[in-house]
mmCIF file of C-alpha atoms in Angstrom:
data_model
loop_
_atom_site.group_PDB
_atom_site.id
_atom_site.type_symbol
_atom_site.label_atom_id
_atom_site.label_comp_id
_atom_site.label_asym_id
_atom_site.label_seq_id
_atom_site.Cartn_x
_atom_site.Cartn_y
_atom_site.Cartn_z
ATOM 1 C CA MET A 29 -61.010 -158.195 90.032
ATOM 2 C CA THR A 30 -58.250 -158.830 93.027
ATOM 3 C CA THR A 31 -54.662 -158.147 91.132
ATOM 4 C CA VAL A 32 -51.188 -158.973 92.387
ATOM 5 C CA ILE A 33 -47.659 -158.425 91.163
ATOM 6 C CA ALA A 34 -46.039 -161.503 90.020
ATOM 7 C CA VAL A 35 -42.173 -161.894 89.009
ATOM 8 C CA ASP A 36 -40.269 -164.346 87.673
ATOM 9 C CA LEU A 37 -36.316 -164.402 88.617
ATOM 10 C CA GLY A 38 -33.946 -166.446 86.456
ATOM 11 C CA GLY A 39 -30.948 -166.765 85.847
ATOM 12 C CA THR A 40 -31.162 -165.273 82.429
ATOM 13 C CA ASN A 41 -33.976 -163.164 82.539
ATOM 14 C CA LEU A 42 -36.067 -160.786 85.671
ATOM 15 C CA ARG A 43 -39.514 -160.723 84.428
ATOM 16 C CA ALA A 44 -42.232 -158.921 86.233
ATOM 17 C CA ALA A 45 -46.278 -158.233 85.773
ATOM 18 C CA LEU A 46 -49.239 -157.287 86.601
ATOM 19 C CA VAL A 47 -51.417 -160.295 86.883
ATOM 20 C CA GLY A 48 -55.682 -160.904 87.596
ATOM 21 C CA SER A 49 -57.259 -163.263 89.377
ATOM 22 C CA ASP A 50 -59.020 -164.442 86.051
ATOM 23 C CA ALA A 51 -55.345 -165.374 85.210
ATOM 24 C CA THR A 52 -55.277 -162.440 83.009
ATOM 25 C CA VAL A 53 -51.758 -160.845 82.397
ATOM 26 C CA LEU A 54 -52.409 -157.192 82.473
ATOM 27 C CA ALA A 55 -48.871 -155.810 82.128
ATOM 28 C CA HIS A 56 -45.549 -156.940 81.363
ATOM 29 C CA GLY A 57 -41.545 -155.933 81.577
ATOM 30 C CA ILE A 58 -38.339 -157.959 81.268
ATOM 31 C CA VAL A 59 -34.923 -157.073 81.512
ATOM 32 C CA PRO A 60 -31.882 -158.892 82.458
ATOM 33 C CA THR A 61 -30.972 -160.539 85.305
ATOM 34 C CA PRO A 62 -27.887 -158.213 86.968
ATOM 35 C CA ASN A 63 -24.975 -160.132 87.244
ATOM 36 C CA THR A 64 -22.069 -158.187 88.382
ATOM 37 C CA GLY A 65 -22.240 -155.602 90.920
ATOM 38 C CA PRO A 66 -20.911 -156.070 94.883
ATOM 39 C CA SER A 67 -23.481 -158.749 96.257
ATOM 40 C CA GLY A 68 -27.109 -159.826 95.280
ATOM 41 C CA LYS A 69 -28.409 -156.663 96.706
ATOM 42 C CA VAL A 70 -28.191 -155.346 92.716
ATOM 43 C CA ILE A 71 -30.691 -157.891 92.163
ATOM 44 C CA THR A 72 -33.225 -156.756 94.619
ATOM 45 C CA ALA A 73 -33.089 -153.742 93.175
ATOM 46 C CA ALA A 74 -33.666 -154.274 89.986
ATOM 47 C CA ILE A 75 -36.907 -156.461 91.398
ATOM 48 C CA VAL A 76 -37.964 -153.087 93.371
ATOM 49 C CA ALA A 77 -38.009 -151.225 89.944
ATOM 50 C CA ARG A 78 -39.763 -153.541 87.814
ATOM 51 C CA ILE A 79 -42.540 -153.876 90.225
ATOM 52 C CA GLU A 80 -42.155 -149.857 90.799
ATOM 53 C CA ALA A 81 -42.195 -149.615 86.927
ATOM 54 C CA LEU A 82 -46.039 -151.454 86.694
ATOM 55 C CA LEU A 83 -47.651 -149.666 89.739
ATOM 56 C CA ALA A 84 -46.142 -146.221 87.927
ATOM 57 C CA SER A 85 -48.558 -147.391 85.347
ATOM 58 C CA PRO A 86 -50.892 -144.713 83.888
ATOM 59 C CA GLU A 87 -53.637 -147.010 84.630
ATOM 60 C CA GLY A 88 -53.287 -146.972 88.163
ATOM 61 C CA TRP A 89 -53.429 -150.202 89.137
ATOM 62 C CA GLU A 90 -52.768 -151.046 92.448
ATOM 63 C CA ALA A 91 -51.730 -154.612 93.969
ATOM 64 C CA ALA A 92 -53.122 -156.881 97.054
ATOM 65 C CA ALA A 93 -49.969 -158.671 97.242
ATOM 66 C CA ILE A 94 -46.411 -159.699 95.715
ATOM 67 C CA GLY A 95 -45.420 -163.234 94.475
ATOM 68 C CA VAL A 96 -41.946 -163.845 93.490
ATOM 69 C CA ALA A 97 -40.563 -166.865 91.685
ATOM 70 C CA SER A 98 -36.945 -167.662 91.507
ATOM 71 C CA ALA A 99 -34.309 -170.141 90.594
ATOM 72 C CA GLY A 100 -33.395 -171.957 93.518
ATOM 73 C CA PRO A 101 -32.303 -173.401 96.288
ATOM 74 C CA LEU A 102 -34.468 -171.225 98.413
ATOM 75 C CA ASP A 103 -34.526 -170.436 102.430
ATOM 76 C CA LEU A 104 -38.355 -170.059 103.043
ATOM 77 C CA ALA A 105 -37.366 -169.090 106.820
ATOM 78 C CA ARG A 106 -35.412 -166.102 105.351
ATOM 79 C CA GLY A 107 -36.969 -165.331 102.323
ATOM 80 C CA TRP A 108 -33.626 -165.647 100.486
ATOM 81 C CA VAL A 109 -32.350 -167.107 97.347
ATOM 82 C CA VAL A 110 -29.314 -168.864 98.626
ATOM 83 C CA ASP A 111 -25.904 -170.460 96.633
ATOM 84 C CA SER A 112 -28.338 -170.883 93.238
ATOM 85 C CA PRO A 113 -25.639 -172.290 90.544
ATOM 86 C CA ASN A 114 -27.362 -169.948 87.549
ATOM 87 C CA ILE A 115 -27.531 -166.855 89.995
ATOM 88 C CA ALA A 116 -24.332 -164.685 90.367
ATOM 89 C CA PHE A 117 -24.616 -164.105 93.684
ATOM 90 C CA PRO A 118 -24.739 -166.365 96.687
ATOM 91 C CA VAL A 119 -27.553 -164.649 98.383
ATOM 92 C CA VAL A 120 -30.449 -162.560 96.887
ATOM 93 C CA GLU A 121 -32.987 -161.505 99.984
ATOM 94 C CA ILE A 122 -35.955 -161.402 98.616
ATOM 95 C CA VAL A 123 -39.218 -160.889 100.947
ATOM 96 C CA GLY A 124 -38.442 -158.654 103.531
ATOM 97 C CA PRO A 125 -36.805 -155.779 101.472
ATOM 98 C CA LEU A 126 -39.957 -156.478 99.199
ATOM 99 C CA ARG A 127 -42.624 -155.948 102.199
ATOM 100 C CA GLU A 128 -40.440 -153.175 103.565
ATOM 101 C CA ARG A 129 -40.484 -151.206 100.253
ATOM 102 C CA PHE A 130 -44.398 -151.338 99.139
ATOM 103 C CA GLY A 131 -45.829 -152.810 102.592
ATOM 104 C CA LEU A 132 -47.995 -155.524 100.880
ATOM 105 C CA PRO A 133 -47.521 -159.632 101.862
ATOM 106 C CA VAL A 134 -44.695 -161.226 99.995
ATOM 107 C CA THR A 135 -44.355 -164.629 99.379
ATOM 108 C CA LEU A 136 -41.622 -166.741 97.742
ATOM 109 C CA ILE A 137 -41.497 -169.968 95.556
ATOM 110 C CA ASN A 138 -39.108 -171.614 93.407
ATOM 111 C CA ASP A 139 -40.046 -170.783 89.738
ATOM 112 C CA ALA A 140 -40.239 -174.600 88.787
ATOM 113 C CA ARG A 141 -43.040 -175.015 91.562
ATOM 114 C CA ALA A 142 -44.599 -171.843 90.506
ATOM 115 C CA GLY A 143 -44.566 -173.437 86.862
ATOM 116 C CA VAL A 144 -46.602 -176.149 87.671
ATOM 117 C CA LEU A 145 -48.926 -174.050 89.441
ATOM 118 C CA GLY A 146 -48.984 -171.702 86.760
ATOM 119 C CA GLU A 147 -50.119 -174.746 84.101
ATOM 120 C CA ARG A 148 -52.408 -175.930 86.544
ATOM 121 C CA TRP A 149 -54.322 -172.815 86.677
ATOM 122 C CA ALA A 150 -54.097 -171.794 83.201
ATOM 123 C CA GLY A 151 -52.522 -173.667 81.213
ATOM 124 C CA ALA A 152 -51.659 -177.204 79.363
ATOM 125 C CA ALA A 153 -52.091 -178.939 82.818
ATOM 126 C CA ARG A 154 -56.051 -177.269 83.650
ATOM 127 C CA GLY A 155 -58.180 -179.862 85.524
ATOM 128 C CA SER A 156 -55.054 -181.937 86.085
ATOM 129 C CA ASP A 157 -54.596 -183.324 90.245
ATOM 130 C CA ASN A 158 -51.150 -184.927 89.117
ATOM 131 C CA VAL A 159 -48.912 -182.895 87.021
ATOM 132 C CA ALA A 160 -45.247 -182.906 86.859
ATOM 133 C CA TYR A 161 -43.287 -179.502 85.000
ATOM 134 C CA VAL A 162 -40.302 -179.631 83.452
ATOM 135 C CA THR A 163 -38.465 -176.454 82.551
ATOM 136 C CA LEU A 164 -35.487 -176.651 80.289
ATOM 137 C CA SER A 165 -34.291 -173.418 80.131
ATOM 138 C CA THR A 166 -30.508 -172.026 81.861
ATOM 139 C CA GLY A 167 -30.910 -174.924 83.955
ATOM 140 C CA ILE A 168 -33.015 -177.536 84.906
ATOM 141 C CA GLY A 169 -36.082 -177.437 87.161
ATOM 142 C CA GLY A 170 -39.226 -179.278 88.499
ATOM 143 C CA GLY A 171 -42.342 -179.132 90.226
ATOM 144 C CA ALA A 172 -45.203 -181.487 91.072
ATOM 145 C CA VAL A 173 -48.377 -181.487 92.111
ATOM 146 C CA VAL A 174 -49.686 -184.499 93.651
ATOM 147 C CA ASN A 175 -53.248 -185.359 94.162
ATOM 148 C CA GLY A 176 -54.115 -181.886 94.272
ATOM 149 C CA ARG A 177 -51.447 -180.557 96.526
ATOM 150 C CA LEU A 178 -48.379 -179.013 95.238
ATOM 151 C CA LEU A 179 -45.170 -180.339 96.644
ATOM 152 C CA LEU A 180 -42.568 -178.134 98.381
ATOM 153 C CA GLY A 181 -40.583 -179.851 100.558
ATOM 154 C CA VAL A 182 -39.241 -178.648 103.936
ATOM 155 C CA ASN A 183 -37.546 -175.473 102.560
ATOM 156 C CA GLY A 184 -39.330 -175.146 99.343
ATOM 157 C CA ASN A 185 -36.909 -176.935 97.701
ATOM 158 C CA ALA A 186 -38.489 -180.354 96.494
ATOM 159 C CA GLY A 187 -38.223 -180.974 92.686
ATOM 160 C CA GLU A 188 -35.352 -180.063 92.132
ATOM 161 C CA ILE A 189 -34.886 -182.428 89.320
ATOM 162 C CA GLY A 190 -31.763 -180.690 87.688
ATOM 163 C CA HIS A 191 -29.733 -182.927 89.872
ATOM 164 C CA ILE A 192 -30.869 -185.920 89.380
ATOM 165 C CA PRO A 193 -27.970 -188.238 88.518
ATOM 166 C CA VAL A 194 -28.149 -189.615 84.757
ATOM 167 C CA ASP A 195 -24.993 -190.280 84.157
ATOM 168 C CA THR A 196 -21.597 -191.455 84.981
ATOM 169 C CA ARG A 197 -19.810 -191.941 81.561
ATOM 170 C CA TYR A 198 -18.673 -188.624 81.103
ATOM 171 C CA ASN A 199 -18.909 -187.191 84.444
ATOM 172 C CA LEU A 200 -19.905 -183.373 83.519
ATOM 173 C CA VAL A 201 -19.709 -181.181 86.866
ATOM 174 C CA CYS A 202 -22.611 -179.468 87.554
ATOM 175 C CA GLY A 203 -22.773 -175.743 88.560
ATOM 176 C CA CYS A 204 -23.662 -177.346 91.884
ATOM 177 C CA GLY A 205 -20.164 -178.567 91.958
ATOM 178 C CA PHE A 206 -21.585 -182.016 91.663
ATOM 179 C CA ALA A 207 -20.784 -184.459 88.972
ATOM 180 C CA GLY A 208 -23.512 -186.345 86.278
ATOM 181 C CA HIS A 209 -26.209 -184.054 87.208
ATOM 182 C CA TRP A 210 -29.088 -183.761 84.422
ATOM 183 C CA GLU A 211 -28.912 -179.999 84.406
ATOM 184 C CA ALA A 212 -24.964 -180.821 83.502
ATOM 185 C CA TYR A 213 -25.754 -182.149 80.035
ATOM 186 C CA ALA A 214 -29.404 -181.083 79.010
ATOM 187 C CA SER A 215 -29.526 -177.453 80.089
ATOM 188 C CA ALA A 216 -29.165 -174.644 77.137
ATOM 189 C CA LYS A 217 -26.219 -173.383 79.047
ATOM 190 C CA ASN A 218 -24.541 -176.743 79.176
ATOM 191 C CA ILE A 219 -25.220 -178.588 76.212
ATOM 192 C CA PRO A 220 -22.245 -177.526 74.015
ATOM 193 C CA GLY A 221 -20.311 -178.706 76.900
ATOM 194 C CA PHE A 222 -21.882 -182.144 76.945
ATOM 195 C CA PHE A 223 -21.650 -182.040 72.781
ATOM 196 C CA ALA A 224 -17.785 -181.240 73.287
ATOM 197 C CA ALA A 225 -17.270 -184.155 75.499
ATOM 198 C CA TRP A 226 -19.854 -186.775 73.311
ATOM 199 C CA ARG A 227 -17.765 -185.712 70.370
ATOM 200 C CA GLU A 228 -14.297 -186.566 71.743
ATOM 201 C CA ALA A 229 -15.334 -189.849 72.787
ATOM 202 C CA ALA A 230 -17.084 -190.614 69.680
ATOM 203 C CA ASP A 231 -14.273 -189.479 67.767
ATOM 204 C CA VAL A 232 -15.898 -186.967 65.828
ATOM 205 C CA CYS A 233 -13.498 -184.743 64.085
ATOM 206 C CA ARG A 234 -15.343 -182.439 61.473
ATOM 207 C CA VAL A 235 -18.437 -180.397 62.992
ATOM 208 C CA ALA A 236 -20.670 -178.771 60.082
ATOM 209 C CA PHE A 237 -22.058 -175.965 62.872
ATOM 210 C CA ASP A 238 -21.237 -173.747 65.395
ATOM 211 C CA ALA A 239 -20.605 -176.612 67.994
ATOM 212 C CA GLY A 240 -20.751 -173.958 71.141
ATOM 213 C CA SER A 241 -24.193 -173.002 70.641
ATOM 214 C CA THR A 242 -27.145 -174.937 71.508
ATOM 215 C CA ARG A 243 -29.106 -173.583 69.272
ATOM 216 C CA ALA A 244 -26.693 -174.342 66.162
ATOM 217 C CA ILE A 245 -26.829 -177.792 67.546
ATOM 218 C CA PHE A 246 -30.663 -177.857 67.529
ATOM 219 C CA GLU A 247 -31.045 -176.353 64.108
ATOM 220 C CA ALA A 248 -28.607 -178.566 62.492
ATOM 221 C CA ALA A 249 -30.562 -181.646 64.170
ATOM 222 C CA ARG A 250 -33.681 -180.063 62.848
ATOM 223 C CA GLU A 251 -32.089 -180.287 59.480
ATOM 224 C CA GLU A 252 -30.890 -183.669 59.892
ATOM 225 C CA GLU A 253 -27.438 -183.189 59.881
ATOM 226 C CA PRO A 254 -25.876 -186.262 60.603
ATOM 227 C CA VAL A 255 -23.669 -185.680 63.191
ATOM 228 C CA ALA A 256 -26.617 -183.470 65.539
ATOM 229 C CA LEU A 257 -28.926 -186.414 64.685
ATOM 230 C CA ALA A 258 -26.187 -188.751 66.470
ATOM 231 C CA PHE A 259 -25.246 -186.414 69.437
ATOM 232 C CA MET A 260 -29.337 -185.855 69.829
ATOM 233 C CA GLU A 261 -29.707 -189.729 70.694
ATOM 234 C CA ALA A 262 -27.484 -189.101 73.464
ATOM 235 C CA LEU A 263 -29.094 -186.566 74.956
ATOM 236 C CA GLY A 264 -32.220 -188.042 73.965
ATOM 237 C CA GLU A 265 -31.112 -190.813 76.627
ATOM 238 C CA VAL A 266 -30.104 -188.438 78.758
ATOM 239 C CA ASN A 267 -33.568 -186.723 79.034
ATOM 240 C CA ALA A 268 -34.884 -189.789 79.365
ATOM 241 C CA ARG A 269 -32.884 -191.069 82.086
ATOM 242 C CA GLY A 270 -34.175 -187.337 84.021
ATOM 243 C CA VAL A 271 -38.300 -188.194 82.834
ATOM 244 C CA SER A 272 -37.981 -191.647 83.704
ATOM 245 C CA ALA A 273 -37.092 -190.551 87.446
ATOM 246 C CA VAL A 274 -40.008 -187.997 87.587
ATOM 247 C CA ILE A 275 -42.254 -190.324 86.220
ATOM 248 C CA VAL A 276 -41.470 -193.319 89.549
ATOM 249 C CA ALA A 277 -41.387 -190.263 91.592
ATOM 250 C CA TYR A 278 -44.384 -188.220 90.959
ATOM 251 C CA ASN A 279 -46.675 -190.762 88.865
ATOM 252 C CA PRO A 280 -48.080 -187.950 87.353
ATOM 253 C CA GLU A 281 -50.791 -188.083 84.166
ATOM 254 C CA VAL A 282 -49.330 -185.106 82.497
ATOM 255 C CA ILE A 283 -45.775 -183.432 82.198
ATOM 256 C CA VAL A 284 -45.391 -180.062 80.825
ATOM 257 C CA LEU A 285 -42.476 -179.196 79.361
ATOM 258 C CA ASP A 286 -41.208 -175.613 79.441
ATOM 259 C CA GLY A 287 -38.353 -173.339 78.851
ATOM 260 C CA PRO A 288 -36.737 -171.860 75.957
ATOM 261 C CA LEU A 289 -35.242 -175.408 74.898
ATOM 262 C CA ALA A 290 -39.088 -176.677 74.903
ATOM 263 C CA LEU A 291 -40.610 -173.956 73.376
ATOM 264 C CA TYR A 292 -38.516 -173.706 70.346
ATOM 265 C CA TYR A 293 -37.569 -177.449 69.887
ATOM 266 C CA GLY A 294 -40.125 -179.194 72.279
ATOM 267 C CA ASP A 295 -40.541 -181.641 69.146
ATOM 268 C CA LEU A 296 -36.646 -182.808 69.006
ATOM 269 C CA VAL A 297 -36.792 -183.252 72.612
ATOM 270 C CA ILE A 298 -39.654 -185.225 72.449
ATOM 271 C CA ARG A 299 -39.009 -187.157 69.608
ATOM 272 C CA HIS A 300 -35.635 -188.601 70.564
ATOM 273 C CA MET A 301 -36.147 -188.403 74.209
ATOM 274 C CA GLU A 302 -39.526 -190.851 74.298
ATOM 275 C CA PRO A 303 -38.000 -193.965 72.943
ATOM 276 C CA TYR A 304 -35.756 -193.986 76.045
ATOM 277 C CA ILE A 305 -37.867 -193.421 78.885
ATOM 278 C CA ASP A 306 -38.516 -196.291 80.650
ATOM 279 C CA ARG A 307 -42.141 -198.245 81.159
ATOM 280 C CA TYR A 308 -41.900 -199.219 85.082
ATOM 281 C CA LEU A 309 -44.932 -196.969 85.179
ATOM 282 C CA PRO A 310 -47.321 -196.207 82.413
ATOM 283 C CA LEU A 311 -45.690 -193.071 79.996
ATOM 284 C CA PRO A 312 -47.372 -190.338 80.996
ATOM 285 C CA ARG A 313 -48.914 -187.512 78.309
ATOM 286 C CA ILE A 314 -45.970 -185.263 77.778
ATOM 287 C CA VAL A 315 -46.813 -181.646 76.135
ATOM 288 C CA VAL A 316 -44.939 -178.417 75.688
ATOM 289 C CA SER A 317 -46.373 -175.716 77.701
ATOM 290 C CA ASP A 318 -48.761 -173.276 75.300
ATOM 291 C CA LEU A 319 -48.346 -170.621 77.734
ATOM 292 C CA ALA A 320 -45.551 -168.375 75.902
ATOM 293 C CA GLY A 321 -42.952 -168.564 79.133
ATOM 294 C CA GLN A 322 -45.036 -167.063 81.581
ATOM 295 C CA ALA A 323 -45.987 -170.382 83.511
ATOM 296 C CA PRO A 324 -43.459 -169.374 86.868
ATOM 297 C CA LEU A 325 -45.288 -165.711 86.518
ATOM 298 C CA LEU A 326 -48.730 -167.262 86.543
ATOM 299 C CA GLY A 327 -48.027 -169.125 88.744
ATOM 300 C CA ALA A 328 -46.242 -166.849 91.386
ATOM 301 C CA ALA A 329 -49.547 -164.817 91.245
ATOM 302 C CA ALA A 330 -51.653 -167.484 92.305
ATOM 303 C CA TYR A 331 -49.475 -168.926 94.829
ATOM 304 C CA ALA A 332 -49.638 -164.676 96.384
ATOM 305 C CA LEU A 333 -53.353 -164.917 95.677
ATOM 306 C CA GLU A 334 -54.001 -168.157 97.543
ATOM 307 C CA ALA A 335 -51.342 -167.079 100.432
ATOM 308 C CA ARG A 336 -52.804 -163.290 100.962
#
């Protein structure tokens, strides 16, 4: 069995795993993504350390390649992560330093594009040639396979669905600097800000839960607290605008939701979103990932195996 190193660089966590060509995760580790230091080299160093730890394991595994999935945007020509709104540094060099340190082929792919590959390889989209993947995490990202082909775009950034415009009422500013983007409203990081704007517009004076916590908002909605439920309708409309755009752009037969919000609260997300989704095209099947957050890792491994 061929084995590869897979890395998932997110805004919150850095994961690394040794993955077999049968999609088995043989070893796995996770650390917080560095967010302080003089430059993005601190993240590169953290990735090197995670890979070294995997290769130094008592089992003596050897890797044939390294696949890195990262929050974007990416500069594939240079092998860098550049100006990511969810990573603390403007540039993180990936491909060159890893190739030099380990002497292995290195591939770089956006984490959400990796996610759709992971779901198609080993998850909820197995057997499907038309898949859209939506991750609801620190940010919002997406990936699509259309007629069996992964969509990448000129720089590997096709599928940046978190930056689909979904609102002109509140005009919340996204981490990228533009207003009205889906990510500015419905990502785990930004939901409390959307709640605050919605609360002011709706003239809601009293809130019986921690309005600064995304988890608290969703837990209150699960307990059918009236203010939380009313906000979930507003959030559902925003999510539906984003998903409606995904449907008409990619015409998928299945949409897989992933990321912490989907994994913990996917039932609430779907319930409050689905009634507002446009029916211009038939509604695809919408499911929550069953890969326990490992779709980007598995996708990074699949991409590295394909490219080596």
